[in-house]
Coordinates of C-alpha atoms and ligand atoms in Angstrom, one line a residue:
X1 CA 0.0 0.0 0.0
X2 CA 1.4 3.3 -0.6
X3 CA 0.0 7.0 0.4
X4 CA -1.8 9.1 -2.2
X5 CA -2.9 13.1 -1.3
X6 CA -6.5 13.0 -2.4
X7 CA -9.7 15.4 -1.2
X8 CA -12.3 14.1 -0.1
X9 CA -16.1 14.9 1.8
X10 CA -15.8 13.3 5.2
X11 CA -19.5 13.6 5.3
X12 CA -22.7 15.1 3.8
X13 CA -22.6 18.2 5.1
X14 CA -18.5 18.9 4.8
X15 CA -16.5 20.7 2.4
X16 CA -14.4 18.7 0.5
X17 CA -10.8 18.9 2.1
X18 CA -7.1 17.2 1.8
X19 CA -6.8 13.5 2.6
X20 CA -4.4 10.9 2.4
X21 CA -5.9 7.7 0.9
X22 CA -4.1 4.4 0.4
X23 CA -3.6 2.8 -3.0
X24 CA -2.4 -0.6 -3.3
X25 CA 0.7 -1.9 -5.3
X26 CA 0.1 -2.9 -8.9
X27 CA -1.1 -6.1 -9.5
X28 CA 0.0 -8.3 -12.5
X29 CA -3.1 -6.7 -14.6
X30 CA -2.8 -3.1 -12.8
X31 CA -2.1 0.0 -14.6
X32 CA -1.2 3.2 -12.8
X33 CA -1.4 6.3 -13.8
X34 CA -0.5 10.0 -12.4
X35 CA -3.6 11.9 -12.9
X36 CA -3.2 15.0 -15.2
X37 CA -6.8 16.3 -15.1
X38 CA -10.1 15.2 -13.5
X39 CA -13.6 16.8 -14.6
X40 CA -16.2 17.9 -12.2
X41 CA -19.4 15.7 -12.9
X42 CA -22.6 16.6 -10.9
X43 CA -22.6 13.4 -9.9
X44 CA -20.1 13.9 -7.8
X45 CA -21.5 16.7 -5.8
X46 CA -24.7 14.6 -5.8
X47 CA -22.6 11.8 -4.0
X48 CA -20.7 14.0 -1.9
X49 CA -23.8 15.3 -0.4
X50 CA -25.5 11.5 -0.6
X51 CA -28.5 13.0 -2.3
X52 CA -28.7 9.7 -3.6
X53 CA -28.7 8.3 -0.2
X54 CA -25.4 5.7 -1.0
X55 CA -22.6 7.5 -0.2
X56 CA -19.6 5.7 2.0
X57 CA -17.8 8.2 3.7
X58 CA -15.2 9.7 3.3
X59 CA -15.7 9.8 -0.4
X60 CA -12.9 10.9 -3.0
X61 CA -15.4 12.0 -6.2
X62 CA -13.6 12.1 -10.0
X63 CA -14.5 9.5 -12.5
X64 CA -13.3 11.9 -15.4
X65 CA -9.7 11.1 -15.3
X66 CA -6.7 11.3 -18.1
X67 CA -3.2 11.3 -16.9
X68 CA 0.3 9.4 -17.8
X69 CA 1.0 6.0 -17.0
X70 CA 3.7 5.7 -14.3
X71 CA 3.7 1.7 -13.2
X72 CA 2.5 -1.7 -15.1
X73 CA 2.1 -4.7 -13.2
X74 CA 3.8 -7.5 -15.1
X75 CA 1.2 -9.5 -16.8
X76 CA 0.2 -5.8 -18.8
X77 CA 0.3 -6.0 -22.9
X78 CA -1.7 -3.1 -23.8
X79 CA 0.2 -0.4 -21.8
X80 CA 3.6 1.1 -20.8
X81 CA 4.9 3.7 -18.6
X82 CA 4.9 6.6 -20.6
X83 CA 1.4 6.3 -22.3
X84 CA -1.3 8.7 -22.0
X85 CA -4.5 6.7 -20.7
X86 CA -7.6 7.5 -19.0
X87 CA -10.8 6.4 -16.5
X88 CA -14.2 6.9 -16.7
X89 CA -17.3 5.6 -14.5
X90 CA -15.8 2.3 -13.9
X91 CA -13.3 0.0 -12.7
X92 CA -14.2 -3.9 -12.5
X93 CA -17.3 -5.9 -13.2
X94 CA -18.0 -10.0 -13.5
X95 CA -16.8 -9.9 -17.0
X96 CA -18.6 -13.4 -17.1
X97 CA -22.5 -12.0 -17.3
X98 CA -24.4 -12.0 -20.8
X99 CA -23.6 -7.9 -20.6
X100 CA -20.0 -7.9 -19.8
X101 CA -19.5 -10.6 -22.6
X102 CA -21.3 -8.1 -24.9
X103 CA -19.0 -5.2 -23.1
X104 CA -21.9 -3.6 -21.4
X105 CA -20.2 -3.6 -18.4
X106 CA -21.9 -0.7 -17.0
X107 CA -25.0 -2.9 -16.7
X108 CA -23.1 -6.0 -15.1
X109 CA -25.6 -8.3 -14.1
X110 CA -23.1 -9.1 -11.1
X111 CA -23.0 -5.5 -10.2
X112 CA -20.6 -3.2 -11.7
X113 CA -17.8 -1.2 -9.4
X114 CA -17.6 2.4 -10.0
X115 CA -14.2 4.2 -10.1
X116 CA -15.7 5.8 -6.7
X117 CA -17.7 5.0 -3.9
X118 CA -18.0 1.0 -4.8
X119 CA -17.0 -2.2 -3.0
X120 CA -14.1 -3.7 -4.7
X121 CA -15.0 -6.6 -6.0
X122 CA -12.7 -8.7 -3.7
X123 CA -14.1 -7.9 -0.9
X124 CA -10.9 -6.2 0.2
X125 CA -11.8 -2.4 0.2
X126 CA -13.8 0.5 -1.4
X127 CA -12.7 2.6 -4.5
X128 CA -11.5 6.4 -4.0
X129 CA -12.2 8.3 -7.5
X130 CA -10.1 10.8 -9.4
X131 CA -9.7 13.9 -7.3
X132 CA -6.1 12.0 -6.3
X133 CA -2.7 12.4 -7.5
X134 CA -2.5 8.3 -8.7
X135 CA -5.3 5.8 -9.2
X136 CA -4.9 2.2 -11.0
X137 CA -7.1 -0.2 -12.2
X138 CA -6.9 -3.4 -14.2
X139 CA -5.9 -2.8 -18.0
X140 CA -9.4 -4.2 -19.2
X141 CA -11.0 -0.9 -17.5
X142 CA -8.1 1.5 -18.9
X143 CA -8.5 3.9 -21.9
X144 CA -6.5 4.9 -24.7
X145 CA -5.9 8.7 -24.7
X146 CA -4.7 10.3 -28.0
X147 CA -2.5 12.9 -27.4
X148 CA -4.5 15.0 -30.8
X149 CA -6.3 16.6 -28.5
X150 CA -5.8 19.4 -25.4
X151 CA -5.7 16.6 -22.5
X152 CA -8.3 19.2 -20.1
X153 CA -10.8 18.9 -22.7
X154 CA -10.6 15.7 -23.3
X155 CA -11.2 14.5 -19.5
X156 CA -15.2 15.6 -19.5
X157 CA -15.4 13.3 -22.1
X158 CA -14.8 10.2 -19.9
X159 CA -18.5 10.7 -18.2
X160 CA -20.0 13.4 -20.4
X161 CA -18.6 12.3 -23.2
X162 CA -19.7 8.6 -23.2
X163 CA -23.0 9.5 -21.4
X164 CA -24.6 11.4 -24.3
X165 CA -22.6 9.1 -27.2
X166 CA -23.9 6.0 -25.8
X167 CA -27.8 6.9 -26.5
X168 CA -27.8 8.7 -29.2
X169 CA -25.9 5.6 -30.8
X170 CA -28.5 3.4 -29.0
X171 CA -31.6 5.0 -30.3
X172 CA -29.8 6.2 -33.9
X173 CA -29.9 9.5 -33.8
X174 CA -28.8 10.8 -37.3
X175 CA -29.7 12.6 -40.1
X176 CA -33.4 13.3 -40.3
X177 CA -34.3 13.3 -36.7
X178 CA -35.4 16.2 -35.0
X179 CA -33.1 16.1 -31.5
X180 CA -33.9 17.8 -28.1
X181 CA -31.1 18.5 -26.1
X182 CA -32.5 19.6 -22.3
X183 CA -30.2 20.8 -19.5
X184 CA -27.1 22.8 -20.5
X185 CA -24.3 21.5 -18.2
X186 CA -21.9 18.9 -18.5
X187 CA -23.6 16.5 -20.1
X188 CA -25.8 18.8 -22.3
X189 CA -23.2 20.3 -24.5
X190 CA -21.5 17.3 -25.0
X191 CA -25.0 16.2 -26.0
X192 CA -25.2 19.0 -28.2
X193 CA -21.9 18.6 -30.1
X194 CA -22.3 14.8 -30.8
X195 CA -26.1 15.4 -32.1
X196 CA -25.1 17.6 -34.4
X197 CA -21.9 16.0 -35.3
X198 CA -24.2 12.6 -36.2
X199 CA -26.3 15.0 -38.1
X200 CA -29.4 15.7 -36.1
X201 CA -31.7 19.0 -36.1
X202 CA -30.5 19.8 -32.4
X203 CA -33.0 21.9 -30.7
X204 CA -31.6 23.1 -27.2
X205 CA -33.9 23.3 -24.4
X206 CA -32.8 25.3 -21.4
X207 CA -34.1 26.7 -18.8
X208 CA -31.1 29.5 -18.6
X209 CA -32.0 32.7 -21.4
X210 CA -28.1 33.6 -20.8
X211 CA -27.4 30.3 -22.6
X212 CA -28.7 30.9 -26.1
X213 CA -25.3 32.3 -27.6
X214 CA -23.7 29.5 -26.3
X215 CA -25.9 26.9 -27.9
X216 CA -25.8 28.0 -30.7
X217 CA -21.9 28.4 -30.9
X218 CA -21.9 24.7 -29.5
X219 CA -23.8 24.1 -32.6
X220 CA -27.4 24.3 -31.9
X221 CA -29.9 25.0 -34.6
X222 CA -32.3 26.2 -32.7
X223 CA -32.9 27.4 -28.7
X224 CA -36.2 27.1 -26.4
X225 CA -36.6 28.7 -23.2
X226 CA -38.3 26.4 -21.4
X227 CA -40.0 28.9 -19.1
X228 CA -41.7 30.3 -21.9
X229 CA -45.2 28.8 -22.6
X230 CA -45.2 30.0 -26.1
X231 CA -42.1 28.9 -26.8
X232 CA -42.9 25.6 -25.3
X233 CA -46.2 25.1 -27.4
X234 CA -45.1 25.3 -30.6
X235 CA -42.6 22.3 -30.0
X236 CA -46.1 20.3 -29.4
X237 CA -45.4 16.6 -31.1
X238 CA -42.5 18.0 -32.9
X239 CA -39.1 15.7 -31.4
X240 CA -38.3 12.5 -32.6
X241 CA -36.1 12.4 -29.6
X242 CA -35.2 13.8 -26.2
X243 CA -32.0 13.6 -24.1
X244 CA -32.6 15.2 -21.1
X245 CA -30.0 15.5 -18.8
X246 CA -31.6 17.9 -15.9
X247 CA -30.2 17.5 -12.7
X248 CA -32.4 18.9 -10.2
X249 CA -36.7 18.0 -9.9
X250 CA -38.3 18.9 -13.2
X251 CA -41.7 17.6 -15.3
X252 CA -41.1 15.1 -17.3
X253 CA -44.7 15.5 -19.0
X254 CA -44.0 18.8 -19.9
X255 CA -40.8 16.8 -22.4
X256 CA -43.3 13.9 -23.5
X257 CA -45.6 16.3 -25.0
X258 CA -42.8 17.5 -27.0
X259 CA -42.3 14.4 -28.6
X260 CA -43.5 13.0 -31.9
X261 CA -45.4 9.9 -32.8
X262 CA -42.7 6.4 -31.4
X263 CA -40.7 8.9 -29.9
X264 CA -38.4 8.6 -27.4
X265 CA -37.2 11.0 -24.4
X266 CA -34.3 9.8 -22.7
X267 CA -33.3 10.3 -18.9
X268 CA -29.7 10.3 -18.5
X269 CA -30.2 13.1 -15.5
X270 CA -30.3 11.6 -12.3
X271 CA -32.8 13.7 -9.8
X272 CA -32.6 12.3 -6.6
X273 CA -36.7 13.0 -6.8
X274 CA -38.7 10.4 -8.1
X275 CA -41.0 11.1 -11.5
X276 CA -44.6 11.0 -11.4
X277 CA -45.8 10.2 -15.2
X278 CA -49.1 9.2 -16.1
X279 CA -49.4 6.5 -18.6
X280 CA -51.8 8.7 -20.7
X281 CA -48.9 10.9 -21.5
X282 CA -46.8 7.4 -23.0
X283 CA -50.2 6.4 -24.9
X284 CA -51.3 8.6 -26.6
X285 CA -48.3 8.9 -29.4
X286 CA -47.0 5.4 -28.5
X287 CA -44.1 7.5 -26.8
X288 CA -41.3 6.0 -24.6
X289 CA -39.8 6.8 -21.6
X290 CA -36.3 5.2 -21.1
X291 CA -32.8 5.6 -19.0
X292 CA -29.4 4.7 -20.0
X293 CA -26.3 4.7 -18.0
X294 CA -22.6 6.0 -19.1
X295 CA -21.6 3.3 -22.0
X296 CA -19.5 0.3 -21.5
X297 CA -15.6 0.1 -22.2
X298 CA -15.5 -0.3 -25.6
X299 CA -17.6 2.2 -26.5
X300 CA -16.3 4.3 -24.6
X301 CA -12.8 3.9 -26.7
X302 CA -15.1 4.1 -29.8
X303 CA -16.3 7.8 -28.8
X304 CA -12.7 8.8 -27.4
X305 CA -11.5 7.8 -30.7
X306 CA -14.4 9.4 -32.3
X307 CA -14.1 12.3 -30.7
X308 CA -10.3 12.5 -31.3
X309 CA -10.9 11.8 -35.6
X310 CA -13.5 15.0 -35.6
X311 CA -11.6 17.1 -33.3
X312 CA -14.1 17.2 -30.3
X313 CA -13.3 18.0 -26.7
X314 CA -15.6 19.6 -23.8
X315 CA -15.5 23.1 -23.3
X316 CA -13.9 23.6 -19.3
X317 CA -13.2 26.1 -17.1
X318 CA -9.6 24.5 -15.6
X319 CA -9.6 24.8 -11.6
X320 CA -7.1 24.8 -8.9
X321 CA -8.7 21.6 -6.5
X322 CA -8.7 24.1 -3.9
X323 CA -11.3 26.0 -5.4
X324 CA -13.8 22.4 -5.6
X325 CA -16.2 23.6 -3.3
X326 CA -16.9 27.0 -4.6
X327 CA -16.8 25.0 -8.1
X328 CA -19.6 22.7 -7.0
X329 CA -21.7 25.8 -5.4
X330 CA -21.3 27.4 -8.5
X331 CA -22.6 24.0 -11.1
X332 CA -25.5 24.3 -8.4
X333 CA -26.6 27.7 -9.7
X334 CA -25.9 26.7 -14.0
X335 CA -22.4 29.0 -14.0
X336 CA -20.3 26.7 -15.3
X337 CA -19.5 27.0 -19.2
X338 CA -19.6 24.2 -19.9
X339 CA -17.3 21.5 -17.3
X340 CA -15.0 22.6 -14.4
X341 CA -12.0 20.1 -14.3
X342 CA -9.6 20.3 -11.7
X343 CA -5.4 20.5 -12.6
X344 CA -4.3 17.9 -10.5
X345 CA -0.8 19.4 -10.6
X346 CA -2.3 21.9 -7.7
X347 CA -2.9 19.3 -5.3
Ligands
NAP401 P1 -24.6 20.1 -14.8 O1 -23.4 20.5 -15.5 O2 -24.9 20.7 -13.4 O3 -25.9 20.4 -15.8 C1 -27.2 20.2 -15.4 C2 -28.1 21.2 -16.2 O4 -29.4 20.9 -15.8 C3 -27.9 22.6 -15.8 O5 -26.8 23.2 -16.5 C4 -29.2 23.3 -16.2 O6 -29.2 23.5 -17.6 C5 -30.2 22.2 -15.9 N1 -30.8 22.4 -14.6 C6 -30.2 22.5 -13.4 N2 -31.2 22.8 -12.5 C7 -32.3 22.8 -13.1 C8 -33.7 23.1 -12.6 N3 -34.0 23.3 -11.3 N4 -34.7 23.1 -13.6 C9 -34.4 22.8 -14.9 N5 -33.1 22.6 -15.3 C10 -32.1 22.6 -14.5 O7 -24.7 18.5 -14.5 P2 -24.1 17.3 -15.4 O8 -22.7 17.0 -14.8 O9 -24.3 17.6 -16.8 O10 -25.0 16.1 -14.9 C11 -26.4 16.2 -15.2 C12 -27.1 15.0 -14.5 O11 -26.7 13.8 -15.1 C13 -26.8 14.8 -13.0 O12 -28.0 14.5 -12.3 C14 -25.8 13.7 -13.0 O13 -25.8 13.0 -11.8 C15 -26.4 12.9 -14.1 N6 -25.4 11.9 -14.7 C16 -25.9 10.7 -15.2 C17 -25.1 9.8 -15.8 C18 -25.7 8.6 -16.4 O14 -24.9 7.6 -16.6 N7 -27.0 8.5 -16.6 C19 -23.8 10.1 -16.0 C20 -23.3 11.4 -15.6 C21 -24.1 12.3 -14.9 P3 -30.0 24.9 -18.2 O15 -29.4 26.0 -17.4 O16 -29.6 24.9 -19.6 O17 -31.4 24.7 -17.9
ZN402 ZN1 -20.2 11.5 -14.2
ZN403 ZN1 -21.0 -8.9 -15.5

């Protein structure tokens, strides 16, 4: 076991602050890397605080990580010390379930273990996330990073990134469709440049007016206010498809209306309130209501190599990880254009 300076919440209603964490050795499969930059996903602040009601304290957030590698264990092929490498969401599973044979780890029938606040799955300890000078994991859960692209941008793209790729590729979101984007954050203008990028109408649907130059600079054809009835209205039956990535409480109905004959909204947004939807609102239409969770490995090293052939990276505001708490108060009120990540050279 060896030391590693981390931050972490020590409980619900503390600031994240300085803490030493121990890593273990390498094993034979291990990969280590020094971590470069770590993005600043909402998920994090909604774990921190346990709004989700799981939380193991303390808790080290970050599952946006790109650094260097530093140590192999022996048995590694793929990587060497040196390489530029990355981790997202997660960092084990069975590999042995009907999903993790089809590399849908992230829906591991045995339960999958998240980079942070997750039982390992030998029993021997809990995972510590990416606001931490080192992390390693086993090779199989290790991403290629191509060093094409500014490395700060690309770390969003690790949990953004894969969260809006792996829908839109599920549902077939292309040219033709008529796309909603709701919630610009994080997730929402990755959404928005991998819409448009696969060719979509991308209709942004926010519920900030200071956002509109934005969206459209992100590449947005068209911008609602979502506060404005009228507005609202005349996107009646119109969407063949709806991302919504909204953090906080919000009405779903109000997004199934907007939807077209067979079409599909999309919660990737994870309100720690529960939904209340009336089947009326799914019938009428023959709409659906779905979910879908960050991607799996490979596709996740499809969309970082996607992202890297058509030059695309998340817009970020670099922070000092002293600033993380001011960072987090600020995603809470929308001023964040478009994905704090943290320098991990200031820890
Ligand atoms: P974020 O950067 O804070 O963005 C959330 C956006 O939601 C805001 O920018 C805002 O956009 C909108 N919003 C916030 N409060 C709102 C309110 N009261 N009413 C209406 N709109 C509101 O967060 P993020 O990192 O993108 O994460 C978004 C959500 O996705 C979180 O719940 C997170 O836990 C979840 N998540 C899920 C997965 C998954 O696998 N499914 C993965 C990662 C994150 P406007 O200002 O444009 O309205
Ligand atoms: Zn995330
Ligand atoms: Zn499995």
């Amino acid at each position: 076991m060896s030391q590693t300076k981390a931050y972490a919440a020590q409980s619900a209603t503390s600031p994240l602050a300085a803490w030493d964490l121990e890593r273990r050795e390498p094993k034979p499969h291990d990969v280590e890397i020094e971590i470069m930059y770590c993005g600043v996903c909402h998920s994090d602040l909604h774990t921190a605080r346990n709004e989700w009601h799981n939380t193991i304290y303390p808790v080290v957030p970050g599952h946006e990580i790109v650094g260097r590698v530093t140590r192999v264990g022996e048995q590694v092929k793929k990587y060497k010390a040196g390489d530029l490498a990355g981790i997202g969401c997660l960092v084990d599973s069975c590999r042995d379930c009907d999903n993790c044979k089809k590399g849908l780890e992230q829906y591991c029938k045995n339960g999958m273990v998240g980079t942070y606040n997750s039982k390992e799955k030998n029993g021997s300890g809990l995972t510590y996330g990416g606001y931490s000078k080192r992390i390693l994991a086993h090779e199989d859960f290790i991403l290629s990073i191509s060093d094409k692209l500014p490395l700060e941008g690309v770390a969003p793209l690790l949990c953004a990134g894969i969260t809006t790729y792996s829908p839109l590729r599920h549902w077939k979101v292309g040219k033709g469709d008529k796309v909603g984007i709701l919630g610009l954050g994080g997730l929402g203008h990755m959404g928005v440049k991998l819409a448009v990028s696969f060719g979509a109408e991308v209709t942004m649907l926010s519920h900030s007016p200071s956002k509109e130059a934005d969206a459209k600079r992100l590449g947005a054809h068209k911008f609602v206010l979502t506060s404005d009835e009228k507005q609202v209205q005349s996107l009646n039956n119109y969407f063949d498809f709806i991302l919504d990535t909204v953090s906080a409480e919000h009405d779903y109905n109000m997004y199934l209306n907007m939807l077209n004959t067979n079409g599909n909204l999309v919660c990737v947004g994870a309100p720690p309130t529960p939904a209340q939807v009336p089947a009326f609102n799914l019938i009428f239409q023959r709409r659906s209501l779905g979910g879908s969770l960050i991607g799996g490995i490979p596709e996740t090293q499809e969309m970082l190599d996607y992202c890297a052939a058509n030059n695309i990276v998340s817009d970020v505001e670099v922070i000092n990880i002293k600033d993380i708490n001011e960072a987090y108060e600020r995603m809470l009120k929308g001023d964040v254009r478009y994905r704090f990540v943290i320098d991990m050279a200031t820890l």
